[in-house]
Coordinates of C-alpha atoms and ligand atoms in Angstrom, one line a residue:
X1 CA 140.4 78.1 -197.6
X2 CA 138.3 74.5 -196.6
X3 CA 139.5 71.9 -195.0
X4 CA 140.4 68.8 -196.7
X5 CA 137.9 66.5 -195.4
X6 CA 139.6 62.9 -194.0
X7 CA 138.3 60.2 -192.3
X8 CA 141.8 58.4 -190.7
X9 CA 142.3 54.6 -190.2
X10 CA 144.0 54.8 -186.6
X11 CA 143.7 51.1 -185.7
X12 CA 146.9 50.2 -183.4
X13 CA 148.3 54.0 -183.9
X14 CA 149.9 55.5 -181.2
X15 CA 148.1 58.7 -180.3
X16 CA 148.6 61.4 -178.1
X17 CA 145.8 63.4 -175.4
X18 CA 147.5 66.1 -173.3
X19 CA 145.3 66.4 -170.5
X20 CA 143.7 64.2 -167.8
X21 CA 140.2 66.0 -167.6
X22 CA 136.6 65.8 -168.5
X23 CA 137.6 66.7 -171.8
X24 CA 140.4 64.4 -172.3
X25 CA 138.2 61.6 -171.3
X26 CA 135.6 62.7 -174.2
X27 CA 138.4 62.5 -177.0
X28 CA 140.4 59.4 -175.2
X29 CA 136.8 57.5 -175.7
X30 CA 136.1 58.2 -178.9
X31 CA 139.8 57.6 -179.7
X32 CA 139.8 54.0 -178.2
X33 CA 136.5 53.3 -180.1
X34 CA 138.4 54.4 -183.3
X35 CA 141.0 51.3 -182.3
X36 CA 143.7 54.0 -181.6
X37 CA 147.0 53.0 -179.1
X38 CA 145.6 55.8 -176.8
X39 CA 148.4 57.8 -174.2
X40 CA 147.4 60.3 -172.2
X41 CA 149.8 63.2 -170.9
X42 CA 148.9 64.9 -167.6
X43 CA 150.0 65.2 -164.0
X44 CA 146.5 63.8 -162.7
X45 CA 143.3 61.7 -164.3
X46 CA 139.6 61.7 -163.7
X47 CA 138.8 58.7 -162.0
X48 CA 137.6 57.2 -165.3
X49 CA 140.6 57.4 -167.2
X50 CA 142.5 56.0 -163.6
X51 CA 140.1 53.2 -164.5
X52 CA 141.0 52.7 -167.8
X53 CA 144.8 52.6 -167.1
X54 CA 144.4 49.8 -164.5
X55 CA 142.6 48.0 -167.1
X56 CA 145.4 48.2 -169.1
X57 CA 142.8 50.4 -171.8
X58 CA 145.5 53.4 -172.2
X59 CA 148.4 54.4 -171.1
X60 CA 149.1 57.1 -168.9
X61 CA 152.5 59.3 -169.1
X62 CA 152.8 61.2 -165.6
X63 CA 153.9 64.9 -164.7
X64 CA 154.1 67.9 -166.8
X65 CA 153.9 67.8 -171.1
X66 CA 157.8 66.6 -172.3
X67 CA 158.2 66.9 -176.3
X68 CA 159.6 62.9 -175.7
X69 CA 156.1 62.6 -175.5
X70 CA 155.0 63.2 -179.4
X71 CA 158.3 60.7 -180.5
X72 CA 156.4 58.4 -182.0
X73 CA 152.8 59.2 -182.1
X74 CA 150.7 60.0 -185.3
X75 CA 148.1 62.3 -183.9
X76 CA 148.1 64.7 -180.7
X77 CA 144.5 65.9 -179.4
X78 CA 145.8 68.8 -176.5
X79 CA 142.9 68.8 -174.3
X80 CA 144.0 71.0 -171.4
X81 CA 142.8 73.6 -170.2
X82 CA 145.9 76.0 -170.2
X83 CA 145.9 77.9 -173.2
X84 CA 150.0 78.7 -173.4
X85 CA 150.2 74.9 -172.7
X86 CA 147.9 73.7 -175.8
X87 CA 149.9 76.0 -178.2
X88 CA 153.0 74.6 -176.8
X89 CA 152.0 71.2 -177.8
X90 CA 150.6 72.4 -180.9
X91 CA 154.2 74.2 -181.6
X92 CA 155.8 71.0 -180.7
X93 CA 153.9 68.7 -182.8
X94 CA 154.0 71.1 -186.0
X95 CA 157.9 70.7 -185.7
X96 CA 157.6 66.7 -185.9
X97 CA 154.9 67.0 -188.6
X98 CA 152.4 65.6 -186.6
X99 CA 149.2 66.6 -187.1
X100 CA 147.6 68.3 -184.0
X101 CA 144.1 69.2 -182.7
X102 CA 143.5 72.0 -180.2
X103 CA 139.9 71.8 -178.2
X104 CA 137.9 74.9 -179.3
X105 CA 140.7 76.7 -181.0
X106 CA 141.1 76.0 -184.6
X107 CA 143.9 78.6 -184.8
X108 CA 146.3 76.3 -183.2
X109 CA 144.7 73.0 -184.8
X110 CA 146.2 71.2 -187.9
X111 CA 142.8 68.6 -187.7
X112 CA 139.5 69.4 -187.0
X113 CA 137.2 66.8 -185.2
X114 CA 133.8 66.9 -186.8
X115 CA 130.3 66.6 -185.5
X116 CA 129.5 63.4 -186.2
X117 CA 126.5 61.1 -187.0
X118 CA 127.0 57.8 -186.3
X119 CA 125.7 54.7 -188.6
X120 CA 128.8 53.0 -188.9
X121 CA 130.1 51.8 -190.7
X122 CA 128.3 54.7 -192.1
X123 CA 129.9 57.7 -191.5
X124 CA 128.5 61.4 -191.6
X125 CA 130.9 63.9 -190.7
X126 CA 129.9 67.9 -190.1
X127 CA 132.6 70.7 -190.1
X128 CA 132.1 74.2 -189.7
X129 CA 135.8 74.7 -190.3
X130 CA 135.8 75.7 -186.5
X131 CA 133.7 78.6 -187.5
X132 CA 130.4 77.7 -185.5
X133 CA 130.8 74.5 -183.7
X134 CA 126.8 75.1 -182.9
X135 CA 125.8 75.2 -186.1
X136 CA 127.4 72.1 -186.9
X137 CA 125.7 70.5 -183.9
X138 CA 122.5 71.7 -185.2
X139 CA 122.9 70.2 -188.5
X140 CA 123.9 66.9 -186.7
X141 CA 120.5 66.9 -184.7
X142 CA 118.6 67.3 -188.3
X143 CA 121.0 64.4 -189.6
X144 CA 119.9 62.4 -186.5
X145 CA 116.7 62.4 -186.6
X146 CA 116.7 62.4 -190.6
X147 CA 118.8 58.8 -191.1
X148 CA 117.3 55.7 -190.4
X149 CA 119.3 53.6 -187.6
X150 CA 118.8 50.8 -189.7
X151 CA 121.6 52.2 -192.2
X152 CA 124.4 51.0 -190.2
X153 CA 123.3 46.7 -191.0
X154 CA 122.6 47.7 -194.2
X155 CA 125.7 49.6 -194.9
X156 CA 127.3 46.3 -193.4
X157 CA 125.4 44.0 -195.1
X158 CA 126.7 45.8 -198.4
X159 CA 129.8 45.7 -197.6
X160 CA 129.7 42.1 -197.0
X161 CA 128.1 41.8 -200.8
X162 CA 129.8 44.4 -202.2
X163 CA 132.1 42.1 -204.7
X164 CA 129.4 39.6 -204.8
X165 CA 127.0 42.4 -206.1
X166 CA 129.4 44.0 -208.6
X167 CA 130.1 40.5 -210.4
X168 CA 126.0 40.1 -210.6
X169 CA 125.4 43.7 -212.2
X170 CA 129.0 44.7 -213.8
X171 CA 126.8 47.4 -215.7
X172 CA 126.9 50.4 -213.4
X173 CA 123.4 51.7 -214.1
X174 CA 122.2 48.0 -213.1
X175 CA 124.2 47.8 -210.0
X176 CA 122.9 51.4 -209.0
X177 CA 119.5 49.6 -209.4
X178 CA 120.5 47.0 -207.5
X179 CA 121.6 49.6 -204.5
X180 CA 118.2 51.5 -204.9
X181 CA 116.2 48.2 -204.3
X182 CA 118.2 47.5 -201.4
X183 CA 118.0 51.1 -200.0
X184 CA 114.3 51.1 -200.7
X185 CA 113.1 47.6 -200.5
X186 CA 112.8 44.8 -197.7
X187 CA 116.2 44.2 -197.3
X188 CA 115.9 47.5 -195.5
X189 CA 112.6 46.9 -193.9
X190 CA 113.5 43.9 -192.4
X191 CA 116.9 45.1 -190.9
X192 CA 114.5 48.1 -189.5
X193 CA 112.3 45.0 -188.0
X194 CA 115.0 43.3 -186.7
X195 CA 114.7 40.5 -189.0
X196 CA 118.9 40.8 -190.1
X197 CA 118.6 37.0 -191.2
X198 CA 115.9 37.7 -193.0
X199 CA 116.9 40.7 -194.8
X200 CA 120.2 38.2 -195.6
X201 CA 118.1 35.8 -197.1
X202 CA 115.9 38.0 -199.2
X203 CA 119.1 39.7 -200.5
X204 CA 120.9 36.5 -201.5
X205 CA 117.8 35.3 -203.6
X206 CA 118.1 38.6 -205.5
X207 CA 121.7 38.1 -206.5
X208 CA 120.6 34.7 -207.8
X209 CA 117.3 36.0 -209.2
X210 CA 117.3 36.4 -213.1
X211 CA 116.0 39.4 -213.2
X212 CA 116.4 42.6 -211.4
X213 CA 114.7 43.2 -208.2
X214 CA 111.8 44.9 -208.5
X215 CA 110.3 47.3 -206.1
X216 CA 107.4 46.0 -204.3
X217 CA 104.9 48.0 -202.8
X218 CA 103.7 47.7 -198.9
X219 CA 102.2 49.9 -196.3
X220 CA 103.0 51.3 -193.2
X221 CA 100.3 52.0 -191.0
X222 CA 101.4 55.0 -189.3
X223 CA 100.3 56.8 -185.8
X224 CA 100.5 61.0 -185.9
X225 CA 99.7 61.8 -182.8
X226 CA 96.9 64.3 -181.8
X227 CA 97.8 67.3 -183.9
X228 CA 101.0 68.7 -182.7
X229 CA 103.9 67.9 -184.7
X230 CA 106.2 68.1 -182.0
X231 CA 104.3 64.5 -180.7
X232 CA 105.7 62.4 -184.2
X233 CA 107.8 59.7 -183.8
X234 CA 110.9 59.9 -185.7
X235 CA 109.3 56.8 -187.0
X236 CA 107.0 58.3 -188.3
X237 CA 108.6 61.6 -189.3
X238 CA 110.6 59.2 -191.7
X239 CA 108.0 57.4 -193.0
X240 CA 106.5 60.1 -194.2
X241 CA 109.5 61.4 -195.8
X242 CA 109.8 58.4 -197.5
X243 CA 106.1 57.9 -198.7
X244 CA 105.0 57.4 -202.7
X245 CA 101.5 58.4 -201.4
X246 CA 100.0 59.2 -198.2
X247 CA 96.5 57.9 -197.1
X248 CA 94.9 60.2 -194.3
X249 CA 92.4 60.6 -192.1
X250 CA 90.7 64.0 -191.4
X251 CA 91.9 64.2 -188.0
X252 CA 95.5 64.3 -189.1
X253 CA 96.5 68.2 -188.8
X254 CA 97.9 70.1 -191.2
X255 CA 101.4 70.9 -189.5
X256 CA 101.9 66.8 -189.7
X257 CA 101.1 66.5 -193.2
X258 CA 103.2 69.6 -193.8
X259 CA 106.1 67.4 -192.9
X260 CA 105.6 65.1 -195.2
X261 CA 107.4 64.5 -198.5
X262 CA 106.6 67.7 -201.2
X263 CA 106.2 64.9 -203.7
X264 CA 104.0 62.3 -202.1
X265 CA 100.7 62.1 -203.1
X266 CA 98.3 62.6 -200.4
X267 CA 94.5 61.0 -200.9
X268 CA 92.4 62.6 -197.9
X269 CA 89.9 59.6 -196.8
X270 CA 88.6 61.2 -193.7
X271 CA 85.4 59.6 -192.6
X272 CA 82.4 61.3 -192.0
X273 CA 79.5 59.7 -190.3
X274 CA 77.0 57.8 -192.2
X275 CA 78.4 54.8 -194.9
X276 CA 80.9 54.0 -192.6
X277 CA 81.0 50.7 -194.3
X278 CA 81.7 51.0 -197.4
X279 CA 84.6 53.7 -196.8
X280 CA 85.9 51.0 -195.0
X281 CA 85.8 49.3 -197.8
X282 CA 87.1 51.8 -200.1
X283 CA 90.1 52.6 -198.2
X284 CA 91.2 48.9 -198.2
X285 CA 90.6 48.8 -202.1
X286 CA 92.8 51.7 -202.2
X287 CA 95.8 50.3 -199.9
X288 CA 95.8 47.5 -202.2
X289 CA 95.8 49.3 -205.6
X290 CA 98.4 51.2 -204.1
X291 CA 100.9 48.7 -203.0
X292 CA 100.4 46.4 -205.9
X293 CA 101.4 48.9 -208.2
X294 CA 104.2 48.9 -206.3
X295 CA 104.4 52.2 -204.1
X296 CA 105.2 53.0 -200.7
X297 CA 101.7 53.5 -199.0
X298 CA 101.8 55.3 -196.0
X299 CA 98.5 55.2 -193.8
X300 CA 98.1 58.2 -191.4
X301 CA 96.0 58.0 -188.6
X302 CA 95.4 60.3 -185.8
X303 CA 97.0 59.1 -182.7
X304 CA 97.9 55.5 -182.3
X305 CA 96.7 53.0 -185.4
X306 CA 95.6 50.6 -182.9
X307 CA 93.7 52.4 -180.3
X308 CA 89.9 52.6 -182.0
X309 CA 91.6 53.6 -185.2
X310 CA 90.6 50.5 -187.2
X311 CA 93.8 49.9 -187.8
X312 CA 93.2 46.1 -186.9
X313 CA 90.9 45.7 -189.5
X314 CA 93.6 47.3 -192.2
X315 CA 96.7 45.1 -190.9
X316 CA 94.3 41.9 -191.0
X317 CA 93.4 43.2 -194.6
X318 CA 96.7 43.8 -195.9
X319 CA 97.8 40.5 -194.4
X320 CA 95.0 38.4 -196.1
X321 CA 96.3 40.4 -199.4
X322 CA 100.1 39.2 -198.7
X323 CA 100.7 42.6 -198.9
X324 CA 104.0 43.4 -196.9
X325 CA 103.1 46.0 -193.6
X326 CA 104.6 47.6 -190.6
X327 CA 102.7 49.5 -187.6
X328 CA 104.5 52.5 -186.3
X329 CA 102.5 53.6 -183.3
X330 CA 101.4 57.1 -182.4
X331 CA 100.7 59.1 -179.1
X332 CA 96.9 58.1 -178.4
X333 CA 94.4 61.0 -177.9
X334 CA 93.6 59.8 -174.3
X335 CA 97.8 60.1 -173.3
X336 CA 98.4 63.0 -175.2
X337 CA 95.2 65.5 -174.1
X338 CA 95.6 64.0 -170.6
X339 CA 99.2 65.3 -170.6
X340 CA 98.4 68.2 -172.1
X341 CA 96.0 69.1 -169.3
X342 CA 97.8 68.5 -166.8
X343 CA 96.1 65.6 -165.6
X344 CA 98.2 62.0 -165.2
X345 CA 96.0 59.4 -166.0
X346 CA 97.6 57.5 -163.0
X347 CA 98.2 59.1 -159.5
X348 CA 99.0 57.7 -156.5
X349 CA 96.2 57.2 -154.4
X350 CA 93.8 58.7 -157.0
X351 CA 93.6 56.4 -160.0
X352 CA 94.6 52.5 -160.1
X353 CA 93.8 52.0 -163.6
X354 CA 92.4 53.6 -166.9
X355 CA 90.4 52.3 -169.0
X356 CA 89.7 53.3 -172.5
X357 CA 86.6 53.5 -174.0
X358 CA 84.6 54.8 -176.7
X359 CA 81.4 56.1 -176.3
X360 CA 80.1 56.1 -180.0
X361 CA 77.0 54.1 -181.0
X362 CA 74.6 52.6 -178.7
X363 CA 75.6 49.4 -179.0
X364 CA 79.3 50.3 -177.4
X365 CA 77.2 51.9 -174.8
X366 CA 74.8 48.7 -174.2
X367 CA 78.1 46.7 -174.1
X368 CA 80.0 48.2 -171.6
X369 CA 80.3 47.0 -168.1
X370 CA 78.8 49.8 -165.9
X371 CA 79.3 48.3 -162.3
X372 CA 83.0 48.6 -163.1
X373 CA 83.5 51.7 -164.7
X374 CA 81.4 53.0 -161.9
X375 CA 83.7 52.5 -158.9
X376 CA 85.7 54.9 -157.6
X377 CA 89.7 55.7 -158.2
X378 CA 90.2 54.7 -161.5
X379 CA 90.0 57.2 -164.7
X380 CA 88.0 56.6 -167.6
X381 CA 89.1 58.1 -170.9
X382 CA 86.6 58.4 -173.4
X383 CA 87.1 59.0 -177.5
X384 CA 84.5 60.1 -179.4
X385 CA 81.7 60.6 -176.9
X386 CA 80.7 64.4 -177.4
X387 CA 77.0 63.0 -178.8
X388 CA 76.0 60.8 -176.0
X389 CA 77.5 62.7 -173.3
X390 CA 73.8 62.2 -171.4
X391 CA 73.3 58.8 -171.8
X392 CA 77.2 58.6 -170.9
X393 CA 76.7 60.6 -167.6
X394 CA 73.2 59.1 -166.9
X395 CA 74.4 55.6 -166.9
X396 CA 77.4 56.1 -165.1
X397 CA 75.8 57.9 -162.3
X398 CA 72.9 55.2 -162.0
X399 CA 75.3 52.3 -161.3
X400 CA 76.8 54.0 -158.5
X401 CA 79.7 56.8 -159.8
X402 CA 80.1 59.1 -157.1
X403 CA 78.3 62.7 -158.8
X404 CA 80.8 64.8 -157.6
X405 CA 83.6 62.3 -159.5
X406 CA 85.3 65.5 -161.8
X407 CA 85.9 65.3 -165.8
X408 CA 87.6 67.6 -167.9
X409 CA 86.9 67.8 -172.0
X410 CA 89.6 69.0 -173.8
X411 CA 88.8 69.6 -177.1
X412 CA 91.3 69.9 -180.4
X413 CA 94.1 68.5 -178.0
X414 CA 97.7 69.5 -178.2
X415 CA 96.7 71.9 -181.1
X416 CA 96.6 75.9 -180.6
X417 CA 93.2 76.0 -180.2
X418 CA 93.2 73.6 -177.3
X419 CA 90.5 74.2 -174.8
X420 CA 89.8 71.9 -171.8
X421 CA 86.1 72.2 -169.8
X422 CA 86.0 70.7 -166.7
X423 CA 83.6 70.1 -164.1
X424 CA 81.8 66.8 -161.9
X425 CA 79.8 65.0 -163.4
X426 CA 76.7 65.0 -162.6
X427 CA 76.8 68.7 -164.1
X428 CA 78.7 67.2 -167.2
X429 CA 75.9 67.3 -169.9
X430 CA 75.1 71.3 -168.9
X431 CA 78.4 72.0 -168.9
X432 CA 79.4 70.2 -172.4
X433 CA 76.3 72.2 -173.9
X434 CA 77.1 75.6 -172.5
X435 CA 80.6 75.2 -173.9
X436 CA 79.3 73.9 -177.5
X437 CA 82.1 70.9 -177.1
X438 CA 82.9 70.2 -180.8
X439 CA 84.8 67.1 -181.7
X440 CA 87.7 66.3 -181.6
X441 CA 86.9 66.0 -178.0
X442 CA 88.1 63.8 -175.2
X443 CA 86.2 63.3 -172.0
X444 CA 88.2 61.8 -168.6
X445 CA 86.2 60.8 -165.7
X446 CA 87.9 60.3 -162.6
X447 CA 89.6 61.5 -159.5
X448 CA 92.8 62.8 -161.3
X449 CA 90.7 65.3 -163.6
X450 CA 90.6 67.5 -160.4
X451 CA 94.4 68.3 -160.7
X452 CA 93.9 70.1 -164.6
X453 CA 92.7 73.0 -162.2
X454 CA 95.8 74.0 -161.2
X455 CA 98.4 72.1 -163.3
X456 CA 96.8 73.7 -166.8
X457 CA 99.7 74.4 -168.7
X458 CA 99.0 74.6 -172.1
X459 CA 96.6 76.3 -174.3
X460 CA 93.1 78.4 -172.6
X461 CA 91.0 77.2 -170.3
X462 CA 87.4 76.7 -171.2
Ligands
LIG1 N1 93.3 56.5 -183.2 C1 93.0 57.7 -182.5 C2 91.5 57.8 -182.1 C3 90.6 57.8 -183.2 S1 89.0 58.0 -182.7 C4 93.9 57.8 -181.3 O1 94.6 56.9 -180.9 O2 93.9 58.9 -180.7 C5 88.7 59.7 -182.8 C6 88.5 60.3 -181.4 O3 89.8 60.4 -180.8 C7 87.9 61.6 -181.4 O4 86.5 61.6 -181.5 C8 88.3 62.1 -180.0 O5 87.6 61.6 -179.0 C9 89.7 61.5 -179.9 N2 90.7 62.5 -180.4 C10 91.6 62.3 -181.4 N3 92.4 63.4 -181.5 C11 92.0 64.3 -180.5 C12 92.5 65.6 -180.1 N4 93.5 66.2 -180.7 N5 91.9 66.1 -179.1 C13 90.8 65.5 -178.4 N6 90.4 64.3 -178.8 C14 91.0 63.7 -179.8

């Protein structure tokens, strides 16, 4: 038989924990946060529950569990940890009808408290029926992760509408509509970009609007990391649950855009060298067909949008094109392959700074201020540098870089296939062409690339 699922109104109830220990103070918490009249039963208290009698919080009953205690409560949580003791209260409570919970045994309990995820005044509420508590946790971690935090304001915000919204669409299929917009739309977005004022506003000109709100389209320009799943944001994780059609670069891997809704359409527009421009180009013509049809565009770019990503360039677009956006950043390639060769990009007494640079083109190269990258103590992480490691090297070495500065190139970072070279310097350009560095590759320059020698912890070592 399943339990009758309930969710209790206990506002200004008298309730009942037997026990004054670690446990007890777990339930009497999420009692008090419930509005429950808490008292709790037990010859001694933790320190925190002493606390929350003197501030007149709960109420403690001294000395050993008397049935006077259950008189006139409506619930009894026995939270000790002496088994004959719990059934006793469990025994006594049956007798008065009162409903009674046992800690981790479900034998003696009359209520079950769930795993619970909290939105509220969204609920979600995850029973096993007692018969694996950790698969119920489990399922709450998915849940977690899965629902938006910005379902508890909208949830409340509804509520607040709710008659409001029924008188507008009295037709059910219209109201459901309605509900969809709001789930979907920028009411939502804009309590996610805590804009609640906002997200008030936009939803009382729909209920005066004539016609139903429609669904518009907009883009997230979304960070995934260098390649290992594991480095999403949730963020991100749900934006790409939620995408109409996904935009990608080639440097996204494939176990990220596994996550990704089955539905979504997914338009690969990797960019290879040559006519750079006019992908540009193309991509922005695409965001914008996209969105104005009215879909949720999501943008997928390796690592963090705005580090050398273009991503700039995009939001400027989209912004010109009052097309609505939001930026979810990603773990950069510089933070994420420096971490995963054991190599901090800041040490004490080793590195001051980091700078990030890119080493593509010449021009970048002309541009960059050599006398400073060259002094000592401070790492340089370079993207996209595997052709001009030479010049790279040569330059950095001429304006005064000690040659015996170390490096390590880790290549295909935080994926499988990982492989970090490292080296100094001034043997950098042999060593990158002995190894056959393919890109993705990221080169760091600096004291602290000494220390991937013995903190490696991931992956082979080239
Ligand atoms: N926006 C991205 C960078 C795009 S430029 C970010 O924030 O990481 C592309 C360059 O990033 C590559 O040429 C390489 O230098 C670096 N890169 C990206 N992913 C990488 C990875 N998994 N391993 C090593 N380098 C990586």
């Amino acid at each position: 038989m399943g339990l009758y699922p309930l969710f209790a109104d206990l506002t200004g109830l008298p309730v009942l924990v037997v026990g004054g220990g670690h446990v007890a103070e777990r339930k009497t918490a999420a009692l008090l946060s419930a509005g429950a009249k808490v008292r709790v039963g037990a010859p001694s208290l933790t320190p925190a529950l002493m606390q929350q009698v003197e501030e007149n919080k709960i109420e403690h009953l001294p000395g050993a569990f008397q049935p006077a205690w259950l008189d006139d409560v409506w619930l009894v949580i026995a939270a000790t940890d002496d088994h004959a003791l719990n059934a006793d209260v469990a025994a006594n409570a049956e007798a008065r009808r009162i409903l009674a919970n046992v800690v981790d045994a479900p034998a003696l309990s009359r209520f079950q408290v769930p795993a619970m995820v909290d939105r509220t005044p969204l609920t979600v509420a995850i029973s096993t029926g007692g018969a694996a508590p950790v698969i119920a946790r489990r399922v709450r971690e998915t849940l977690e992760t899965e629902l938006d935090h910005a379902l508890g304001p909208l949830t409340a915000l509804a509520q607040r509408y709710r008659t409001r919204i029924t008188q507008r669409w009295p037709d059910l299929a219209e109201r459901r509509a309605f509900y969809d917009w709001l789930h979907d739309g920028p009411v939502m977005n804009l309590l996610r970009n805590a804009r609640p004022d906002e997200a008030e506003r936009v939803l009382l000109e729909a209920l005066d609007a004539k016609e139903p709100a429609s669904r518009k389209g907009s883009v997230l320009l979304v960070g995934a990391g260098p390649g290992d799943p594991g480095l999403l944001t949730l963020r991100a994780l749900r934006a790409l649950n939620q995408a109409d059609v996904i935009l990608h670069d080639s440097l996204v891997s494939e176990p990220v855009l596994a996550l990704a809704r089955r539905d979504a359409e997914r338009i690969d527009v990797g960019k290879r060298c040559g006519g750079r421009h006019t992908q540009q180009e193309q991509i922005h013509q695409l965001l914008l067909e996209q969105a104005q049809a009215g879909r949720l565009v999501v943008r997928l770019k390796g690592g963090d949008p705005f580090v050398f990503g273009r991503g700039g360039e995009e939001m400027e677009f989209l912004h010109q094109h009052g097309i609505a956006f939001e930026i979810v950043p990603g773990v950069t390639a510089a933070v994420a392959c420096a971490a995963y060769a054991g190599v901090p990009l800041t040490h004490r007494g080793h590195a001051r700074s980091v700078h990030l640079l890119t080493g593509h083109g010449k021009e970048s190269l002309d541009a960059m201020d050599w006398p400073a990258l060259a002094q000592d103590h401070q790492t340089l992480a370079v993207y996209m540098g595997v052709a001009r490691l030479d010049e790279f090297t040569q330059r950095l070495l001429e304006h005064g870089r000690r040659p015996d500065t170390p490096f390590v190139i880790i290549e295909n970072g935080t994926l499988p296939q990982q492989r970090v070279v490292r080296g100094v310097l001034q043997e950098l350009p042999a060593h990158a062409k002995e190894h056959a560095i393919h890109p993705p590759a990221l080169l760091i320059v600096g004291e602290v690339a000494a220390m991937a020698n013995e903190h490696a912890w991931f992956g082979r070592l080239g």
